[in-house]
Short mmCIF file of C-alpha atoms in Angstrom, two decimals:
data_model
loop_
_atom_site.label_atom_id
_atom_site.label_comp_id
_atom_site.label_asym_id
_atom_site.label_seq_id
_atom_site.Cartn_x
_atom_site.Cartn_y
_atom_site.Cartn_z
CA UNK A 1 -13.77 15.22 3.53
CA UNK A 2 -10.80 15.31 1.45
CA UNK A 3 -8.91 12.14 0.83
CA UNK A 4 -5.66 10.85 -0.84
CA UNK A 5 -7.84 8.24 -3.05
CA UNK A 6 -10.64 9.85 -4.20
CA UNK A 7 -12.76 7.15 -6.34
CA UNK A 8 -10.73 4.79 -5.27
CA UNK A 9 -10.42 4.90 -1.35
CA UNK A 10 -9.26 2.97 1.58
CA UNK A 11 -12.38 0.80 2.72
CA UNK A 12 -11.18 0.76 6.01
CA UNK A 13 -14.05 -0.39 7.71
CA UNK A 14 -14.66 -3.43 5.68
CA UNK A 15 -12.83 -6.69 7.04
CA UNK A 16 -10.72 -8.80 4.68
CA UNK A 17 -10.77 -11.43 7.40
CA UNK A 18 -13.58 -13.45 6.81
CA UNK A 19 -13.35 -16.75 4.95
CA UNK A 20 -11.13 -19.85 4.82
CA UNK A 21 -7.46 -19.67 5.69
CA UNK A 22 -4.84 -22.26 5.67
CA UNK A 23 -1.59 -22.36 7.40
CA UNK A 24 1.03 -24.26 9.81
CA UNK A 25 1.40 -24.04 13.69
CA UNK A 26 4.34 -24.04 15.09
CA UNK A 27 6.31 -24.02 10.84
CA UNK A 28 5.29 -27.39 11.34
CA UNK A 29 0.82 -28.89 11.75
CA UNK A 30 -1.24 -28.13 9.24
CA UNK A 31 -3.50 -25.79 10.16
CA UNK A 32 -7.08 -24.71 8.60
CA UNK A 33 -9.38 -21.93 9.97
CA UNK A 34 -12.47 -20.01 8.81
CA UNK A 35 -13.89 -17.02 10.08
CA UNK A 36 -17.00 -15.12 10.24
CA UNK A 37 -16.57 -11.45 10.91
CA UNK A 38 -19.83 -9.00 12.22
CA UNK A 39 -18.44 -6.04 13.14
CA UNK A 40 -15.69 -6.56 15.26
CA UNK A 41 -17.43 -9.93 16.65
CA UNK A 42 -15.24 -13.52 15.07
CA UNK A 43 -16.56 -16.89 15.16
CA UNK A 44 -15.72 -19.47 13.55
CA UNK A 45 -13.95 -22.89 13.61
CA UNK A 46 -9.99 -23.87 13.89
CA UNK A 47 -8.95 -27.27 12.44
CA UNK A 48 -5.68 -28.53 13.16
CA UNK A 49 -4.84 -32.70 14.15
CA UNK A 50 -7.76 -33.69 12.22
CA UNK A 51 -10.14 -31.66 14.98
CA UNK A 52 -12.45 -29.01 14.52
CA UNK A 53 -12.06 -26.57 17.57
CA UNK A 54 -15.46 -23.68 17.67
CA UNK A 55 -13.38 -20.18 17.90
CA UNK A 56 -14.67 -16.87 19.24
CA UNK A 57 -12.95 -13.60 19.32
CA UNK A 58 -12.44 -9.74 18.70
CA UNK A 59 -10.95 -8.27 15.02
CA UNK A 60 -9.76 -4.71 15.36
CA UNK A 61 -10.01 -3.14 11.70
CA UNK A 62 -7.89 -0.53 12.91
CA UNK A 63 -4.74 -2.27 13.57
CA UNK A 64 -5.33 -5.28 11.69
CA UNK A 65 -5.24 -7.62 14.85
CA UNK A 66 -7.12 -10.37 15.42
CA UNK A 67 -8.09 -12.07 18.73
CA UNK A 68 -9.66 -15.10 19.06
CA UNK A 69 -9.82 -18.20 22.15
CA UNK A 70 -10.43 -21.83 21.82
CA UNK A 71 -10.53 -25.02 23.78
CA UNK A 72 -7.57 -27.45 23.68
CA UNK A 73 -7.08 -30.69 26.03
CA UNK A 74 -9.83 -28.88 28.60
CA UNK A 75 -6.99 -25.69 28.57
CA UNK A 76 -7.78 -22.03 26.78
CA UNK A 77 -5.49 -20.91 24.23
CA UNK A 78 -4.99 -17.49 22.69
CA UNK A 79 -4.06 -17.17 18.99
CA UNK A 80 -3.44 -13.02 18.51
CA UNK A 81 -2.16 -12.91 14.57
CA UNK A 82 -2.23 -9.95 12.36
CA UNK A 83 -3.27 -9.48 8.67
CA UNK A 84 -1.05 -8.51 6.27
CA UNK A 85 -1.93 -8.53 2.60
CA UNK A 86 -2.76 -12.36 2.05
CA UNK A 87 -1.09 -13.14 5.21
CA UNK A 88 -2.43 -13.69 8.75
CA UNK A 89 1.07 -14.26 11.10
CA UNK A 90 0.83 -14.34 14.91
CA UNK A 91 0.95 -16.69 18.25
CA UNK A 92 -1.17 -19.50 19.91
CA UNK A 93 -0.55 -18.50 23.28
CA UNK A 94 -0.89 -21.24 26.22
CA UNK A 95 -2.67 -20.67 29.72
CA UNK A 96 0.92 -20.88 31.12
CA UNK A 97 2.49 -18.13 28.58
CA UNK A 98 4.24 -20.73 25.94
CA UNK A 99 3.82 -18.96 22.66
CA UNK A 100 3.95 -21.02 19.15
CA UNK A 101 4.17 -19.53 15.87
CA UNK A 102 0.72 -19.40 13.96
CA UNK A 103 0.76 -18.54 10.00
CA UNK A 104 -2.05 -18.26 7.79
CA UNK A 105 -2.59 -17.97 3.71
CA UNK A 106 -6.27 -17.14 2.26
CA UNK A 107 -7.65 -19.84 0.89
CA UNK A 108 -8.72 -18.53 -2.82
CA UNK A 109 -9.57 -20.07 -5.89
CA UNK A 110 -10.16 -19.34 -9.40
CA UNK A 111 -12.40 -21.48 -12.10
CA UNK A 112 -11.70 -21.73 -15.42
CA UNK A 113 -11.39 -18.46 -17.29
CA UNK A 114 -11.86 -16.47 -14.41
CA UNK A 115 -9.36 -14.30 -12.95
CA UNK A 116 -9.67 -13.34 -9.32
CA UNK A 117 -8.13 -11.85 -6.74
CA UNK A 118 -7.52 -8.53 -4.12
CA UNK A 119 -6.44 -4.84 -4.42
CA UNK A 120 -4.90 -4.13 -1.06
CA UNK A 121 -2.42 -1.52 0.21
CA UNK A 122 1.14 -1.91 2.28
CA UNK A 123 -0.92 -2.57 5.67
CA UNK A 124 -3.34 -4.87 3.99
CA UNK A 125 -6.13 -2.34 3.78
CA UNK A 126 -8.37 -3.25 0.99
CA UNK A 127 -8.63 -0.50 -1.46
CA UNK A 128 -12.21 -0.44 -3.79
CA UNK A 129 -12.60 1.13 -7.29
CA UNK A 130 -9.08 -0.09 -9.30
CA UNK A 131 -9.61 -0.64 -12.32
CA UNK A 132 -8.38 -4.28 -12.99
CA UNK A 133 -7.69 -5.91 -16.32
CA UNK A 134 -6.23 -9.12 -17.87
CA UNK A 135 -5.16 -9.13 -21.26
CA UNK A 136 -4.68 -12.01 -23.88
CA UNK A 137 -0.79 -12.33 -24.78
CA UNK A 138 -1.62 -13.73 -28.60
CA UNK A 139 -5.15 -12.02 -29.38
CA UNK A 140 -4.77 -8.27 -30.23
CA UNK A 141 -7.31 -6.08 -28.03
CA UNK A 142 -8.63 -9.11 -26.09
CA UNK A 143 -9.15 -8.10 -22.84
CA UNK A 144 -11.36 -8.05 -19.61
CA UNK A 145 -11.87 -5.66 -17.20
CA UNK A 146 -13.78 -5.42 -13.82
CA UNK A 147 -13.57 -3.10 -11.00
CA UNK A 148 -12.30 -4.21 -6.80
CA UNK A 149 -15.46 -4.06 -4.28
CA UNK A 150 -15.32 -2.53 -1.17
CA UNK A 151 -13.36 -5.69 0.25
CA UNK A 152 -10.70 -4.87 -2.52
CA UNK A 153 -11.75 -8.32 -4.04
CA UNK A 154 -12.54 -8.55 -7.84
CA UNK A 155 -13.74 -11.25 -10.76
CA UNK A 156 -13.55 -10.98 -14.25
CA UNK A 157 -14.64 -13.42 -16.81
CA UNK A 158 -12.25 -14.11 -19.42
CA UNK A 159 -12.89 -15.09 -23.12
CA UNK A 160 -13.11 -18.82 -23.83
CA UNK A 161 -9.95 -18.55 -26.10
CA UNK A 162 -6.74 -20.70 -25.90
CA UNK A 163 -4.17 -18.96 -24.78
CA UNK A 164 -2.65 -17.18 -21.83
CA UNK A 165 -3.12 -13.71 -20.12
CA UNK A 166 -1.19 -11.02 -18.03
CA UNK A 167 -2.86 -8.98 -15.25
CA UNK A 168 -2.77 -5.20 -14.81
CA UNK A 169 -4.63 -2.84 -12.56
CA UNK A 170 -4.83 1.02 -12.58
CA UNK A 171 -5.25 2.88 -9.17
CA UNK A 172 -6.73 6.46 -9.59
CA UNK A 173 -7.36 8.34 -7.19
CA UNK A 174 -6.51 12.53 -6.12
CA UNK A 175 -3.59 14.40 -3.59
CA UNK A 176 -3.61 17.67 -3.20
CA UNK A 177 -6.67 18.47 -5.20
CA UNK A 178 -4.97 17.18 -8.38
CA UNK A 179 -5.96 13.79 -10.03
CA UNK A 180 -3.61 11.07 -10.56
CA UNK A 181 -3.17 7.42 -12.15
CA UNK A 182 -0.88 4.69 -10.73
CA UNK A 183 -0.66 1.78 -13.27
CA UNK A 184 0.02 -1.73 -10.63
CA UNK A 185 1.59 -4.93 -11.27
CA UNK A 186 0.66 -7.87 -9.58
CA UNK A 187 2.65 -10.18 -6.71
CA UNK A 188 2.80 -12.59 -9.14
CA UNK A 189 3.51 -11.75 -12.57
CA UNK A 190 3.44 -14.83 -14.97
CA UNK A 191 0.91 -15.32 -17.40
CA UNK A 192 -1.67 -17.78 -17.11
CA UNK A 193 -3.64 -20.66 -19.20
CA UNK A 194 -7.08 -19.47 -19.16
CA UNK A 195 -8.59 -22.83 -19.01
CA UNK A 196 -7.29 -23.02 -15.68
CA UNK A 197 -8.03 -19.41 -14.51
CA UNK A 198 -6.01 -17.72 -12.04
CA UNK A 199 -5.47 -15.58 -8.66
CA UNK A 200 -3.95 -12.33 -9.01
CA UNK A 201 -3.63 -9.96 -5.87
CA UNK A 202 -1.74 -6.52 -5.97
CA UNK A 203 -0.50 -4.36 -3.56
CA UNK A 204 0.13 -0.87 -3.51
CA UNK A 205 3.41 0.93 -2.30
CA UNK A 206 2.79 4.37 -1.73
CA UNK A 207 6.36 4.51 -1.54
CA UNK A 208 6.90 4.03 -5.54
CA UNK A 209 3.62 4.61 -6.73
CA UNK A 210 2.14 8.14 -7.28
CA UNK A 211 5.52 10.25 -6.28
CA UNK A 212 7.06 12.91 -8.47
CA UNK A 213 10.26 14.93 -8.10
CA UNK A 214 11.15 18.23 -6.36
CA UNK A 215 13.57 20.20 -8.66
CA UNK A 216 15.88 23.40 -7.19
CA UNK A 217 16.36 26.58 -8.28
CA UNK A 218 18.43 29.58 -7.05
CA UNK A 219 16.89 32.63 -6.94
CA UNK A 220 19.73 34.05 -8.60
CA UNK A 221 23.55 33.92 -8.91
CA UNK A 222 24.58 35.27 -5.62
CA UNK A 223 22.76 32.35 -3.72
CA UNK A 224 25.38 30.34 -1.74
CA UNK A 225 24.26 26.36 -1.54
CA UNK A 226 25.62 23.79 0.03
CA UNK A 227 24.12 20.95 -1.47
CA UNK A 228 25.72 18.28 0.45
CA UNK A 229 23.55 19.89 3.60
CA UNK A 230 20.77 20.80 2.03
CA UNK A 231 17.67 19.34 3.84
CA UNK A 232 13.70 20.38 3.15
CA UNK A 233 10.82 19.21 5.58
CA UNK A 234 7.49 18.83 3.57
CA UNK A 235 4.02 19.11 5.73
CA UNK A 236 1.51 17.65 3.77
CA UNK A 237 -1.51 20.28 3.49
CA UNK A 238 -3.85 17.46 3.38
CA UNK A 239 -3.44 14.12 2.80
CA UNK A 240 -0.48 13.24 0.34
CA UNK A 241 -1.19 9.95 -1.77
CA UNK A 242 0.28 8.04 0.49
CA UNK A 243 -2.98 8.60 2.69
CA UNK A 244 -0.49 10.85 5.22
CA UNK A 245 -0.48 14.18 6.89
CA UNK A 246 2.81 13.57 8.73
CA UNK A 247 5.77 15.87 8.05
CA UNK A 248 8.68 14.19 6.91
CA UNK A 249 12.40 15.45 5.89
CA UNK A 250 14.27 14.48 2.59
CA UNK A 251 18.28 15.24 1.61
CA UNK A 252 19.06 16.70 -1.40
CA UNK A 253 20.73 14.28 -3.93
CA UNK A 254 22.89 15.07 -6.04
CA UNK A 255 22.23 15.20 -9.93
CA UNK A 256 18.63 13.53 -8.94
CA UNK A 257 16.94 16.49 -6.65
CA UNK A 258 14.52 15.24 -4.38
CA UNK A 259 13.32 11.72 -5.66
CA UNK A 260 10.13 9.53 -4.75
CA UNK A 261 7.48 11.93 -2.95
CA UNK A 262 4.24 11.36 -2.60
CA UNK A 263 2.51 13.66 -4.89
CA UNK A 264 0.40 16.14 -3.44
CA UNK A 265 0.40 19.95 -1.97
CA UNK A 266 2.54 20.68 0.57
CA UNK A 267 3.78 23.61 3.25
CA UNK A 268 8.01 23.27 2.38
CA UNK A 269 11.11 24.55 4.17
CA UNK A 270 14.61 24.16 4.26
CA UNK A 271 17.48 24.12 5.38
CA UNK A 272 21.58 24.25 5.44
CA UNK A 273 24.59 24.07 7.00
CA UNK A 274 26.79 27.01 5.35
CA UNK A 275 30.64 27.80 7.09
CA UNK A 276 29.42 25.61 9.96
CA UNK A 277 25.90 27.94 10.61
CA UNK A 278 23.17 25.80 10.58
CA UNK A 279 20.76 28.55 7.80
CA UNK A 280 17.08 28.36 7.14
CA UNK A 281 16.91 29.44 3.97
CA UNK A 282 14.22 31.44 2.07
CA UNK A 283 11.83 30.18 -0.69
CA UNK A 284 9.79 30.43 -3.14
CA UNK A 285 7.31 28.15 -5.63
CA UNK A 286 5.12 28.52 -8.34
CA UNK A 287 2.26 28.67 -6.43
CA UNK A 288 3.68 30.84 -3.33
CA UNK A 289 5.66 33.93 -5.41
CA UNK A 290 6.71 35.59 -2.30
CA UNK A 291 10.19 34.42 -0.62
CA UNK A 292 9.47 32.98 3.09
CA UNK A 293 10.80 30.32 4.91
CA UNK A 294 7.61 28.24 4.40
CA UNK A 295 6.04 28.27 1.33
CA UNK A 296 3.04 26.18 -0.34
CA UNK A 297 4.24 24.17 -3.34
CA UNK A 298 2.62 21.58 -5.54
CA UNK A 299 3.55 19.36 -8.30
CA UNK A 300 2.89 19.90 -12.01
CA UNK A 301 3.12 17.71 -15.27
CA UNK A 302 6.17 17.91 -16.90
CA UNK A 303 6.14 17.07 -20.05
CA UNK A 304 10.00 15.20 -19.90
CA UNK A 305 10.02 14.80 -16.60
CA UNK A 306 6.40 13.96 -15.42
CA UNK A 307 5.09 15.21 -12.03
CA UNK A 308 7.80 17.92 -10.64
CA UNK A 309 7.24 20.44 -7.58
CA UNK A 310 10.18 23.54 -8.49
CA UNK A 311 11.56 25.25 -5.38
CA UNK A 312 13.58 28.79 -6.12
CA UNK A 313 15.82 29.42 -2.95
CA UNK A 314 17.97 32.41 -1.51
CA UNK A 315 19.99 33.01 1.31
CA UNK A 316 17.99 34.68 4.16
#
């Protein structure tokens, strides 16, 4: 089974939801809770008014949702909050419909020199295998390095030097049967005292990590563009590394081609509106020679312009 992270997947069915959380109800009470997730079965206990109140409830990996009742002045509530990243934001609903803001923060902690922290994508999907690293700011070649679990959580152990360190992380992973590296920065950038340790989370955007650029060329000098018009749909023949298979369009842009795809292989056409005809044009790539008006391109290293996918069009 083919994937867009190949060594360094999605661990989708792992829950990032168990553990201590800490929050406000209503922007306002302080609010604690911990959970204990086994499969999609939560218990666990909700503090809040300096009372402990015994939770039980349903966490759907798939959307990120969980569910969970309680006991409050003899009345059931509902809390329904989802997970985003760090975050857990939803509502404590009442039996008679009044719904009050809920927000959550994991609780994490690091000792000294110890970095810690998660590797998670857009959705909050932990991602395992990244390569995380901190590095000394003073030392030359002082550095630590340690890998995310299947939770996207890591640890590394730092040196018992003065001093402070930045973090770093390097996703690898494959789209379109060709290998890639996407080096990440984390939330929060600043470097740390390693006598005091640190948290350091990161979070992938597909969006502006492993993309490259789709260049055009005309077949030859008789080919009539509009470029102000000129459209292309990309299928993905697989998944792209953004993890999708979803076709999407992109407009050409001027003096920039087509900017910030996902890399990977994909089925292209396009299209353009010439003297007020709506034309599908013809194409061809480097890896599909003969003209159609769907051909299979990929991208290639460039060595000025990095990963490029090169389009030759022609007038039907």
């Amino acid at each position: 089974m083919s994937a867009a992270l190949t060594g360094a997947a999605l661990a989708a069915p792992a829950s990032t939801l168990g553990g201590a959380w800490k929050g406000k109800l209503d922007g306002f009470y302080e609010l604690d809770a911990k959970f204990t997730v086994q499969g999609n079965s939560v218990t666990g206990v909700l503090r809040f008014a300096k009372m402990d109140f015994p939770l039980r409830g349903i966490w759907d990996n798939a959307k990120n949702l969980v569910t969970f009742k309680y006991t409050y002045a003899k009345e059931i509530h509902t809390v329904k909050a989802t997970l985003r990243g760090s975050t857990l934001t939803g509502f404590d609903i009442s039996p008679k419909g009044k719904q009050t803001a809920v927000s959550l923060t994991r609780v994490t902690t690091a000792g000294a020199y110890v970095m810690t922290g998660t590797v998670r994508d857009e959705k909050g999907n932990p991602i395992a295998g990244v390569e995380v690293f901190a590095d000394h700011t003073a030392y030359y070649d002082m550095n630590a390095v340690g890998k995310t679990d299947a939770q996207g959580r890591y640890t590394i152990t730092l040196a018992h030097q003065p001093g402070t360190w930045n973090a770093g992380a390097y996703l690898r992973g494959e789209a379109g049967g060709q290998p890639f590296e996407v080096r990440l920065s984390p939330d929060n950038d600043t470097p740390f005292d390693g006598s005091k340790g640190a948290v350091r989370d990161f979070t992938y955007k597909a969006s502006t990590g492993a993309t490259g650029k789709v260049y055009t060329t005309v077949a030859h000098s008789a080919v009539e563009l509009d470029y102000e018009t000129l459209e292309f749909t990309f299928t993905p023949d697989g998944p792209n590394a953004a993890g999708s298979t979803a076709p999407f369009n992109r407009k050409f842009v001027m003096g920039s081609g087509v900017p910030d795809i996902p890399l990977g292989r994909y089925r292209v056409s396009a299209t353009q509106v010439l003297n007020g005809v709506r034309q599908q044009l013809l194409l061809s790539s480097r890896l599909q020679k003969n003209e159609a008006t769907s051909v299979l391109a990929e991208f290639t290293d460039d060595s000025h312009y990095g990963k490029t996918l090169e389009l030759f069009l022609k007038n039907p």
